[in-house]
mmCIF file of C-alpha atoms in Angstrom:
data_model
loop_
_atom_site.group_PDB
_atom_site.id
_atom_site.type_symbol
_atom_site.label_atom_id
_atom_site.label_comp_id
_atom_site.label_asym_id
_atom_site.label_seq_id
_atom_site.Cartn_x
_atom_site.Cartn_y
_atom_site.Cartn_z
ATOM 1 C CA UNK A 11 -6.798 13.173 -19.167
ATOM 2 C CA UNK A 12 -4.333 11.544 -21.384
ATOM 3 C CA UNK A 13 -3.605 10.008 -25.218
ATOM 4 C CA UNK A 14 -3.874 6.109 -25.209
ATOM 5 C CA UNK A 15 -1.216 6.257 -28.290
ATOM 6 C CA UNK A 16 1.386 8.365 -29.714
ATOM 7 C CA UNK A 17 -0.224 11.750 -30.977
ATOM 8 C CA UNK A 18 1.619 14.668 -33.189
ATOM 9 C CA UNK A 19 2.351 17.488 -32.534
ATOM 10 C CA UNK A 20 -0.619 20.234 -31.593
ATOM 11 C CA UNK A 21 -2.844 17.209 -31.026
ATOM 12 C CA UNK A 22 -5.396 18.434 -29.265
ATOM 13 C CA UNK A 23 -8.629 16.100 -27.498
ATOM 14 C CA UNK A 24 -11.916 16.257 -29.559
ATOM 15 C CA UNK A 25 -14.152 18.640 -27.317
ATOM 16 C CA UNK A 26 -17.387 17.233 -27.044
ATOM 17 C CA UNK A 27 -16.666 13.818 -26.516
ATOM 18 C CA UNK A 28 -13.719 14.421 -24.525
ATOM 19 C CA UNK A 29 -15.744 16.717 -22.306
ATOM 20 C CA UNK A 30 -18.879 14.265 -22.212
ATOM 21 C CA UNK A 31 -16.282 11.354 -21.088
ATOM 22 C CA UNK A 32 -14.824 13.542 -18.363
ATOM 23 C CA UNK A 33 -18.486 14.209 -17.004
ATOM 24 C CA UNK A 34 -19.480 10.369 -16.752
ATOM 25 C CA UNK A 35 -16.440 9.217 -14.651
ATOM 26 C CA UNK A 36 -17.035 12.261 -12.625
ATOM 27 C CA UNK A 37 -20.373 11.627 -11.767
ATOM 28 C CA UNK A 38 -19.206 7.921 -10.912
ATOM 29 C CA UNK A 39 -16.480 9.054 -8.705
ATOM 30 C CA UNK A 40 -19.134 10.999 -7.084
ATOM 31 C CA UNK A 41 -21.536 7.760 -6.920
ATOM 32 C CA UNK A 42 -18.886 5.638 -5.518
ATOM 33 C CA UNK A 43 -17.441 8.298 -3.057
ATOM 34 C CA UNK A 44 -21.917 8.267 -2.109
ATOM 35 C CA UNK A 45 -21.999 4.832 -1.631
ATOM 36 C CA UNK A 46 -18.794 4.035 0.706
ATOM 37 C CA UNK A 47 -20.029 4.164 4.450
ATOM 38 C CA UNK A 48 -19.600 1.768 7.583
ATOM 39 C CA UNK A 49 -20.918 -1.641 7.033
ATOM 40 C CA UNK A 50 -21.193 -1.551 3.250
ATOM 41 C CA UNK A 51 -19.369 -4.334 1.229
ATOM 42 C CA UNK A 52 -16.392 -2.960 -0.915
ATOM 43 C CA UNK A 53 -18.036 -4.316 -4.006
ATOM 44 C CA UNK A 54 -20.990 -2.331 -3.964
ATOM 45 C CA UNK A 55 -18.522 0.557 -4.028
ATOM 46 C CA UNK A 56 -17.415 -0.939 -7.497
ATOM 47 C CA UNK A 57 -21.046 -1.566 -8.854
ATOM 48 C CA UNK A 58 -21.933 2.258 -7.611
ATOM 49 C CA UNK A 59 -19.453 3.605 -9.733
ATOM 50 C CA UNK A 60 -19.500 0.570 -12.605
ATOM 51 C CA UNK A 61 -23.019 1.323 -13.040
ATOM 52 C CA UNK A 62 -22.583 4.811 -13.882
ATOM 53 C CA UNK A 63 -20.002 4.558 -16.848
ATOM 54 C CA UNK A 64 -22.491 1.100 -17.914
ATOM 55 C CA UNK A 65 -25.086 3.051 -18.231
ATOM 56 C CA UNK A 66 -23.606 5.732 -20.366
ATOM 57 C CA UNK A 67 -22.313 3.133 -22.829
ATOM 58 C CA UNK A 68 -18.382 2.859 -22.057
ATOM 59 C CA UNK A 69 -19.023 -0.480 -19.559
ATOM 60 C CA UNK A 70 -16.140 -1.962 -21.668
ATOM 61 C CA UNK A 71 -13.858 0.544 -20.913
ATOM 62 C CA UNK A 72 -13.812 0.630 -17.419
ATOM 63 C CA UNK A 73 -10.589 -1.707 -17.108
ATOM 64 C CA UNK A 74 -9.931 -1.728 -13.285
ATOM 65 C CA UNK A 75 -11.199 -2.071 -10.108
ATOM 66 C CA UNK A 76 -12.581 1.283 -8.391
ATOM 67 C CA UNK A 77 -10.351 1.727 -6.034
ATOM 68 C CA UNK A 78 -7.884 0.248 -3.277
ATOM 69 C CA UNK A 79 -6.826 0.738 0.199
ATOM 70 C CA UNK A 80 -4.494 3.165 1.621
ATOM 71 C CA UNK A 81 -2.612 2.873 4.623
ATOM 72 C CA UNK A 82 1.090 1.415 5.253
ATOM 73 C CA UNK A 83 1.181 0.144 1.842
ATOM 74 C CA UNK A 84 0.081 2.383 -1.037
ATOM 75 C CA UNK A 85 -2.001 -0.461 -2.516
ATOM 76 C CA UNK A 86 -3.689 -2.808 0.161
ATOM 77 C CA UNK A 87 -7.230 -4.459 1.456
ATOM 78 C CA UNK A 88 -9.828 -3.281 1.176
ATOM 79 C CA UNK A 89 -10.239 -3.661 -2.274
ATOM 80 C CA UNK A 90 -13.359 -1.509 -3.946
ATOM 81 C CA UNK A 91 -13.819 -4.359 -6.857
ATOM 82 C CA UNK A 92 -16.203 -6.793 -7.654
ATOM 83 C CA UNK A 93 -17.047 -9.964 -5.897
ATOM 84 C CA UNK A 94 -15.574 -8.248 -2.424
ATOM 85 C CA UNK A 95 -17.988 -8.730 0.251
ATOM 86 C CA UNK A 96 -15.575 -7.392 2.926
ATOM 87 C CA UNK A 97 -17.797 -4.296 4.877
ATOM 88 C CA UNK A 98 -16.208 -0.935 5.150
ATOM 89 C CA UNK A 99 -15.369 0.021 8.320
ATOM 90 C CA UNK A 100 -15.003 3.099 10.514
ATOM 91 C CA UNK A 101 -11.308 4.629 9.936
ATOM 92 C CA UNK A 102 -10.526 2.744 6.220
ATOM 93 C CA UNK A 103 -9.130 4.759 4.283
ATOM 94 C CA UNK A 104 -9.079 4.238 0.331
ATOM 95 C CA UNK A 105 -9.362 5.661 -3.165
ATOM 96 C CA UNK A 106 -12.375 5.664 -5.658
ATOM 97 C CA UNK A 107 -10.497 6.099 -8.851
ATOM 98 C CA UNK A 108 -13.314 5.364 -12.253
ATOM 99 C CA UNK A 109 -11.779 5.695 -15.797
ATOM 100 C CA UNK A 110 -12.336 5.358 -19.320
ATOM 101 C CA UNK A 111 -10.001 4.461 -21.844
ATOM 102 C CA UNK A 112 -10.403 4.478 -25.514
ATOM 103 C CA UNK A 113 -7.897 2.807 -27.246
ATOM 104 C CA UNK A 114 -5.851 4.581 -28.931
ATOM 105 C CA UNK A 115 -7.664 8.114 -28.704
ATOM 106 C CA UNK A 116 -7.744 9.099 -24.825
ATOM 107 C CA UNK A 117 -8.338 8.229 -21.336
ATOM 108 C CA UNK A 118 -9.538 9.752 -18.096
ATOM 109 C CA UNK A 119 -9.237 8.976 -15.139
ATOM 110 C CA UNK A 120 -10.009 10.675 -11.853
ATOM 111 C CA UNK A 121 -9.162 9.801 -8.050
ATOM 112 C CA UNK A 122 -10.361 11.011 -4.860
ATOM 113 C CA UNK A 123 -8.905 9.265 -1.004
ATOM 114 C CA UNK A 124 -11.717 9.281 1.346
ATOM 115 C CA UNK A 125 -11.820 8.535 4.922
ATOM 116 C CA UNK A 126 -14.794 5.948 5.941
ATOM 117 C CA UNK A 127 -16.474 7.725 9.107
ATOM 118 C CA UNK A 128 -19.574 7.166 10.710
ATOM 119 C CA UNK A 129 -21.775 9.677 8.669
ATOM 120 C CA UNK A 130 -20.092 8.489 5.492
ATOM 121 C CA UNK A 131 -17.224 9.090 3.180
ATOM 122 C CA UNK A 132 -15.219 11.676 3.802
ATOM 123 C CA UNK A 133 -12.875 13.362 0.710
ATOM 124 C CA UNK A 134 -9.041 14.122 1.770
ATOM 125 C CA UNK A 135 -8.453 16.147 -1.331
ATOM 126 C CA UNK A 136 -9.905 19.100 -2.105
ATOM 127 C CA UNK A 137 -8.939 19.479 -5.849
ATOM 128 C CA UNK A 138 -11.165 21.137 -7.947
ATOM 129 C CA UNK A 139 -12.383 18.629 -10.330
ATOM 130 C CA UNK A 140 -13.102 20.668 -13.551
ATOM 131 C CA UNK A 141 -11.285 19.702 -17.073
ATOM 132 C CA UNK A 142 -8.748 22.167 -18.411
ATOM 133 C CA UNK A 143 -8.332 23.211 -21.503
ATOM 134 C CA UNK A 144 -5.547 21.808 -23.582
ATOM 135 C CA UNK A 145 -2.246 23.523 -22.982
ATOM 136 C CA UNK A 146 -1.148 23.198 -26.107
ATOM 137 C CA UNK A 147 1.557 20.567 -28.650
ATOM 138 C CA UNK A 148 1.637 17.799 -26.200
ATOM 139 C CA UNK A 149 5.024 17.506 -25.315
ATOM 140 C CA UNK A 150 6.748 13.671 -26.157
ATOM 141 C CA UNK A 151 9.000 11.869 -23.824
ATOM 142 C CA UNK A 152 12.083 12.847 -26.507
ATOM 143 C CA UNK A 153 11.631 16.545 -26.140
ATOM 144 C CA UNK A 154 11.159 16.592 -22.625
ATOM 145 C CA UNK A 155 14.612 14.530 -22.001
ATOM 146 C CA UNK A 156 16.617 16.789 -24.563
ATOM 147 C CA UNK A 157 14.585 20.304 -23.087
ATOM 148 C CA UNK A 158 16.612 18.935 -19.821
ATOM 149 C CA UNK A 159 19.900 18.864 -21.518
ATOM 150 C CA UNK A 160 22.853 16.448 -21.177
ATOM 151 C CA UNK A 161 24.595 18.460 -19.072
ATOM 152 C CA UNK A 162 21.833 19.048 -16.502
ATOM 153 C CA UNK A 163 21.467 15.625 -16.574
ATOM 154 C CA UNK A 164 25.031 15.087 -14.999
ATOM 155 C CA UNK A 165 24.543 17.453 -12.158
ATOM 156 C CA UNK A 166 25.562 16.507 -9.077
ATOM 157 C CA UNK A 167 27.041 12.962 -9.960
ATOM 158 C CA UNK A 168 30.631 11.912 -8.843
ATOM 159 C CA UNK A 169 33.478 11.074 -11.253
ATOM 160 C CA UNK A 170 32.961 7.706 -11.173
ATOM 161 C CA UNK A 171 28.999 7.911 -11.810
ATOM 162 C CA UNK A 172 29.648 10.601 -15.047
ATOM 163 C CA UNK A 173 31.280 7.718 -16.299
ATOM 164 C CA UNK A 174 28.425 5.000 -15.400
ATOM 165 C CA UNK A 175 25.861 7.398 -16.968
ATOM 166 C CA UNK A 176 27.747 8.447 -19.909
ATOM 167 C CA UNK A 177 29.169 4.470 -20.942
ATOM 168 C CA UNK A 178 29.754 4.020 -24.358
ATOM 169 C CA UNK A 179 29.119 0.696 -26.188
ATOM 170 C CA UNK A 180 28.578 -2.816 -24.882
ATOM 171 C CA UNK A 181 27.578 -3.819 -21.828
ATOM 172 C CA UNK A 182 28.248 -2.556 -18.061
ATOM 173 C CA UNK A 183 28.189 -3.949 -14.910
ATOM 174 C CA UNK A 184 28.134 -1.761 -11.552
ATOM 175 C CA UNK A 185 28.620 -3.375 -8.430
ATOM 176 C CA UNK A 186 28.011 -0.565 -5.605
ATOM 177 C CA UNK A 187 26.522 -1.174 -2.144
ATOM 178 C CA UNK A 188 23.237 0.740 -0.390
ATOM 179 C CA UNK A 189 22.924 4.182 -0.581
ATOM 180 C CA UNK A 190 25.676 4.437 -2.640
ATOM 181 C CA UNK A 191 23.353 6.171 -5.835
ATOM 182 C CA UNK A 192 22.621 3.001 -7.595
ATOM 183 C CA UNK A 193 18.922 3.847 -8.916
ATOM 184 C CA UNK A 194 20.383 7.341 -9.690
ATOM 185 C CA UNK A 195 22.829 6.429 -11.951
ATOM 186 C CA UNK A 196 20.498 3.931 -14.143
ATOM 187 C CA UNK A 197 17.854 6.792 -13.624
ATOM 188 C CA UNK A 198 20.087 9.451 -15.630
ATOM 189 C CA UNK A 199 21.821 7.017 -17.889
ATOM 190 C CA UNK A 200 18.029 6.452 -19.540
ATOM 191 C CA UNK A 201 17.711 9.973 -19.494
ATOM 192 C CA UNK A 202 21.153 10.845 -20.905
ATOM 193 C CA UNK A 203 20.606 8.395 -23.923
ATOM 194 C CA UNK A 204 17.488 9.831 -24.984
ATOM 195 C CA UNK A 205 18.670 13.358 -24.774
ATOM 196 C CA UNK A 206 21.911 12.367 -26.812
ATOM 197 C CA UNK A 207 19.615 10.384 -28.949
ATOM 198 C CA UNK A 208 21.737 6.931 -28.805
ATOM 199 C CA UNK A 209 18.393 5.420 -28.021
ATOM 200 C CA UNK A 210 14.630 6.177 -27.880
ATOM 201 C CA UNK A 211 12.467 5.713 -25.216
ATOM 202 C CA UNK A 212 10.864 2.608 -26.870
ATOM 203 C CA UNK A 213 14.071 0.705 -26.896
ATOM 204 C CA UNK A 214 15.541 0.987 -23.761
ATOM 205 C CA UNK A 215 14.273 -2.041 -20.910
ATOM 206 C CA UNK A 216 14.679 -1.432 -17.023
ATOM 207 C CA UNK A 217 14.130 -4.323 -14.680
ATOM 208 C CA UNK A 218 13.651 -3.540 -10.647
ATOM 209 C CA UNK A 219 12.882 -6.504 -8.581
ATOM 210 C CA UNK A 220 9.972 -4.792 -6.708
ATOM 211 C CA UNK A 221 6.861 -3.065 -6.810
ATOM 212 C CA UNK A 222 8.992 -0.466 -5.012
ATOM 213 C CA UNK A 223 11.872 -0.039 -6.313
ATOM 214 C CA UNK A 224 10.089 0.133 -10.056
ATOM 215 C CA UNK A 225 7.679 3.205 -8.833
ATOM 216 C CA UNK A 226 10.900 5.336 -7.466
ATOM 217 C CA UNK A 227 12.806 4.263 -10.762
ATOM 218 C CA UNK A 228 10.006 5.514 -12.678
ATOM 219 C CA UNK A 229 8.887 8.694 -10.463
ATOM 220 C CA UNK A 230 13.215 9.525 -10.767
ATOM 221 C CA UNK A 231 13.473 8.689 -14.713
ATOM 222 C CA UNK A 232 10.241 10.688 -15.441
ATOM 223 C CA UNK A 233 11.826 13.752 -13.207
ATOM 224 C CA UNK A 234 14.362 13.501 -15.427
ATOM 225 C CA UNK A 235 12.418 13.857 -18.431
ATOM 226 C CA UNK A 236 12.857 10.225 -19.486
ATOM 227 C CA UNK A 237 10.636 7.621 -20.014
ATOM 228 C CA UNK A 238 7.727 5.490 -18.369
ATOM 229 C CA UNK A 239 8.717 2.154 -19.888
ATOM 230 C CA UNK A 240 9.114 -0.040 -16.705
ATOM 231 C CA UNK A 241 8.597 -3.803 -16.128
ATOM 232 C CA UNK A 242 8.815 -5.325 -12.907
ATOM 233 C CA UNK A 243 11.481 -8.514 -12.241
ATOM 234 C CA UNK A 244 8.710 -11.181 -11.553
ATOM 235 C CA UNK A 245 6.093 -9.846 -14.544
ATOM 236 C CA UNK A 246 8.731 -10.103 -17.317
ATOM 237 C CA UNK A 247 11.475 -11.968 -16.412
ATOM 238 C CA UNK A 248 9.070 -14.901 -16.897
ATOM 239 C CA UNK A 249 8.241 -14.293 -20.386
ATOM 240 C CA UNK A 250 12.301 -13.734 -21.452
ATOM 241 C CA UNK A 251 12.899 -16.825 -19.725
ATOM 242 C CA UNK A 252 9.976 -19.692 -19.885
ATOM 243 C CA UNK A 253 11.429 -22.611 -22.018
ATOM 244 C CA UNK A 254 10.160 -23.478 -25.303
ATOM 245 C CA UNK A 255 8.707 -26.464 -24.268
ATOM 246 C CA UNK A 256 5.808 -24.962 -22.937
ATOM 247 C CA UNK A 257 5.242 -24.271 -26.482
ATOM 248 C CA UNK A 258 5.612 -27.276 -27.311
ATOM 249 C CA UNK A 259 3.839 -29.546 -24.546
ATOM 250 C CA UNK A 260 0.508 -26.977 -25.863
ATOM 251 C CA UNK A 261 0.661 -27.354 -29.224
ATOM 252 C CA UNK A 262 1.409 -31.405 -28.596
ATOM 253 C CA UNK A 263 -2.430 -31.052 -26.788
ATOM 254 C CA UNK A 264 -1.709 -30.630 -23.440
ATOM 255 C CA UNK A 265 -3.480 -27.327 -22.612
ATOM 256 C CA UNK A 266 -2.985 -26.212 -19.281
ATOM 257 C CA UNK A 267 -3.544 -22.380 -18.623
ATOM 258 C CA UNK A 268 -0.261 -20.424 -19.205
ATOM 259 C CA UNK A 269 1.600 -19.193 -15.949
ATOM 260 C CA UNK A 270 0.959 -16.072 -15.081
ATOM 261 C CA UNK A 271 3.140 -14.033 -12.324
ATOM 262 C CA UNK A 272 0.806 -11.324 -10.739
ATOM 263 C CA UNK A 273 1.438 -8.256 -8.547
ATOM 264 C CA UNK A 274 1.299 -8.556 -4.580
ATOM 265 C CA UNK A 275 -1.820 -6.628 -4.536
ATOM 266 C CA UNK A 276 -3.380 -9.097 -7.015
ATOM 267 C CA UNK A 277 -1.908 -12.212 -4.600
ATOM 268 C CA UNK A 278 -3.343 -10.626 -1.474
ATOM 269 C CA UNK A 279 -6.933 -10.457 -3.426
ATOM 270 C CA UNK A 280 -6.548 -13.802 -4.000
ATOM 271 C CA UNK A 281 -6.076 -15.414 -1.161
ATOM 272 C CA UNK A 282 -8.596 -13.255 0.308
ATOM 273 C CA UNK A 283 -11.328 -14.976 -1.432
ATOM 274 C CA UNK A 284 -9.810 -18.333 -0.836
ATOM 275 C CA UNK A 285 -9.078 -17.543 2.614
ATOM 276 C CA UNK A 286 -11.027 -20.559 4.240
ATOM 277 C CA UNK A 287 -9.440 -23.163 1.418
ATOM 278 C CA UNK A 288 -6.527 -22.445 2.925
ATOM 279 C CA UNK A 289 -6.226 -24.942 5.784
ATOM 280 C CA UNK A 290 -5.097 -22.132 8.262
ATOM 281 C CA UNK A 291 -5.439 -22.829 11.626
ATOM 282 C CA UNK A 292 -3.061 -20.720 14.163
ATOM 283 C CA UNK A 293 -2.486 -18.164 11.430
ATOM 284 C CA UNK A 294 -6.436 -17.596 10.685
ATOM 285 C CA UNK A 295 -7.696 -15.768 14.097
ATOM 286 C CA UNK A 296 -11.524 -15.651 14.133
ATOM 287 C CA UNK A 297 -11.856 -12.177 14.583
ATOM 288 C CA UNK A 298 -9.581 -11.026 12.174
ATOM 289 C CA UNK A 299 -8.748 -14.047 9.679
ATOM 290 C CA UNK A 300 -6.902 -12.208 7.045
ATOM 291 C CA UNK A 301 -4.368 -10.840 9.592
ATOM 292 C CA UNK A 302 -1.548 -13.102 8.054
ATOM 293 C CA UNK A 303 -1.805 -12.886 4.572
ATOM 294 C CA UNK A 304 0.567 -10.029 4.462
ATOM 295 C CA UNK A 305 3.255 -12.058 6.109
ATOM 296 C CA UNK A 306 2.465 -14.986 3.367
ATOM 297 C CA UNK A 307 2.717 -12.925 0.579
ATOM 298 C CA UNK A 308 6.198 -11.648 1.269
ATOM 299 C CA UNK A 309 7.261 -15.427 2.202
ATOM 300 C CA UNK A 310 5.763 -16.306 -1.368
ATOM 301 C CA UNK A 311 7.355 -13.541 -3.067
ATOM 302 C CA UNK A 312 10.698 -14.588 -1.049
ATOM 303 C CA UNK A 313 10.611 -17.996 -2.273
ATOM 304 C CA UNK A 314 9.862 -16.819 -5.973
ATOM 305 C CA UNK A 315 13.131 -14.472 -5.251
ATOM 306 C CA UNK A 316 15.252 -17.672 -4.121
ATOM 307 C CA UNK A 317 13.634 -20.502 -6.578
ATOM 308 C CA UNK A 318 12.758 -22.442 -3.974
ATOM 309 C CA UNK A 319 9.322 -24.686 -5.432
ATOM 310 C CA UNK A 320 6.497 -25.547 -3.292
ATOM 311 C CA UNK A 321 7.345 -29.199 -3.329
ATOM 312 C CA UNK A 322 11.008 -28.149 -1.601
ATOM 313 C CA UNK A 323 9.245 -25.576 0.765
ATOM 314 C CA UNK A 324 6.288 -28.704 1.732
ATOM 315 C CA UNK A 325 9.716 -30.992 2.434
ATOM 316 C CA UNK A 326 11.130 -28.267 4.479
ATOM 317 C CA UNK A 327 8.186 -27.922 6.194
ATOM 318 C CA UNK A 328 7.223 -31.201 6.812
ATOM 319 C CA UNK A 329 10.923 -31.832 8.233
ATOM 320 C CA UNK A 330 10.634 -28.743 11.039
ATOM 321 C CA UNK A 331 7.503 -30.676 12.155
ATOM 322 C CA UNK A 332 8.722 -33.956 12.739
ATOM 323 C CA UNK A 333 12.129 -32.422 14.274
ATOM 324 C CA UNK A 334 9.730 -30.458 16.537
ATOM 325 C CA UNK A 335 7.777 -33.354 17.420
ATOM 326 C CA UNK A 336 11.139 -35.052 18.267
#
């Protein structure tokens, strides 16, 4: 259970409706964790759970899909989300995860993993699911950097990444190879410059190129006591650096739909559902057509990475098959 804004000190949740929120997205974890068994289609998983915070009158706040699969990636098919006719199958293994968020008072959220078996789903948690009472002033992302200390922040770091972490003004480029402490030092530089107060949280920016890359940044900067300000390479790069002409072309009347970049889970859904407009032939097997789409969503997000367009990849394409042919 968490604040959807800033909120002062000794802010604690308003009891009854705090408590009567908790108690609908449990009992629609519980619905959705009911209705997941062999042979039934992911979305129905959804619509179990959907139904339950509909009916009780927060529909509008139920802002994601119920749950994803779990497996060699932490986010991957089968997707528990509307219009997903895929059937569950013996041995998936996914979350159910229903929340409610009310802007800018509080959210909740709560997430079970279950095993599909042939009975049913199976829970591989066991936590207790019962809200606690509040602990007490709600603790902001300031004090917890300074509580760490400067100094403690600087543990265990080299010469050479002291000075990294503790640069002064202007800007600073580090050139270091793998392993070599890279996401450390960024990691405790945004913690160091809250806790010496050269910066707060809402003003400091950290780019990662993957999905990754930005979860360990933000699971090390929030050990740290830092922030949870994070925004992935492809998802905001795009806004710093689309030209203004795309303003311009819309406003001069030609309206097509703004670019949007979304994540590889959000790619994989999509071509999942588009699967058979696809033209695949060797890479769509009939008994298990979406075997490939893994492989084309890294070669996508590889050509993003290198700016190669799709009208160089077709010509690069097209030229293999006619030197193959020859």
């Amino acid at each position: 259970m968490a604040p959807t804004s800033p909120a002062p000190s000794g802010w604690v949740l308003p009891p009854e409706e705090a408590e009567r929120v908790y108690a609908v997205v449990d009992e629609a974890r519980r619905a959705g964790i009911a209705a997941a068994r062999p042979g039934v289609p992911c979305e129905s998983v959804d619509r179990a759970a959907r139904a339950v915070i509909e009916q009780a009158g927060y529909g509008a706040a139920f802002l994601h899909r119920t749950g994803h699969g779990v497996g060699l990636e932490i986010h991957e098919p089968p997707y528990m989300v509307g219009g997903n006719a895929t059937p569950l199958a013996t041995g998936n293994v996914h979350s159910v995860e229903p929340g409610i968020y009310l802007a800018g008072r509080f959210g909740v959220r709560l997430e079970d993993l279950v095993a599909i078996e042939a009975g049913g789903a199976r829970r591989l948690n066991d936590a207790p699911f019962a809200p606690r009472a509040p602990a007490g002033p709600r603790m902001t992302v300031e004090t917890r950097a300074v509580a760490h200390g400067s100094e403690a922040i600087l543990e265990d770091l080299n010469q050479r990444q002291r000075e990294a972490v503790t640069h002064g003004e202007g800007p600073l480029l580090i050139v270091a190879g793998a392993g070599t402490g890279k996401t450390q030092v960024i990691t405790r530089r945004i913690a160091w410059l809250i806790a010496e107060k050269r910066a707060r949280p809402d003003e400091i920016l950290a780019l990662t190129f993957t999905e990754k890359a930005a979860a360990e940044m933000e699971s090390r900067v929030d050990d740290a006591g830092a922030l949870r300000l994070y925004r992935r390479h492809h998802r905001h790069v795009p806004r710093v650096r689309r030209p203004p002409g795309a303003e311009l072309r819309h406003r001069a009347g030609h309206h097509h739909p703004p670019a949007r970049v979304c994540t590889e889970a959000e790619v994989r859904v999509f071509l999942r559902e588009h699967l058979f407009d696809l033209g695949l032939q060797r890479f769509a097997p009939l008994g298990q057509p979406d075997r490939h789409l893994a492989a084309l969503v890294k070669l996508f997000s590889r050509a993003r990475d290198e700016d190669v367009s799709p009208e160089e990849y077709l010509a690069y394409a097209e030229r293999l098959s006619r030197e193959a042919q020859d």
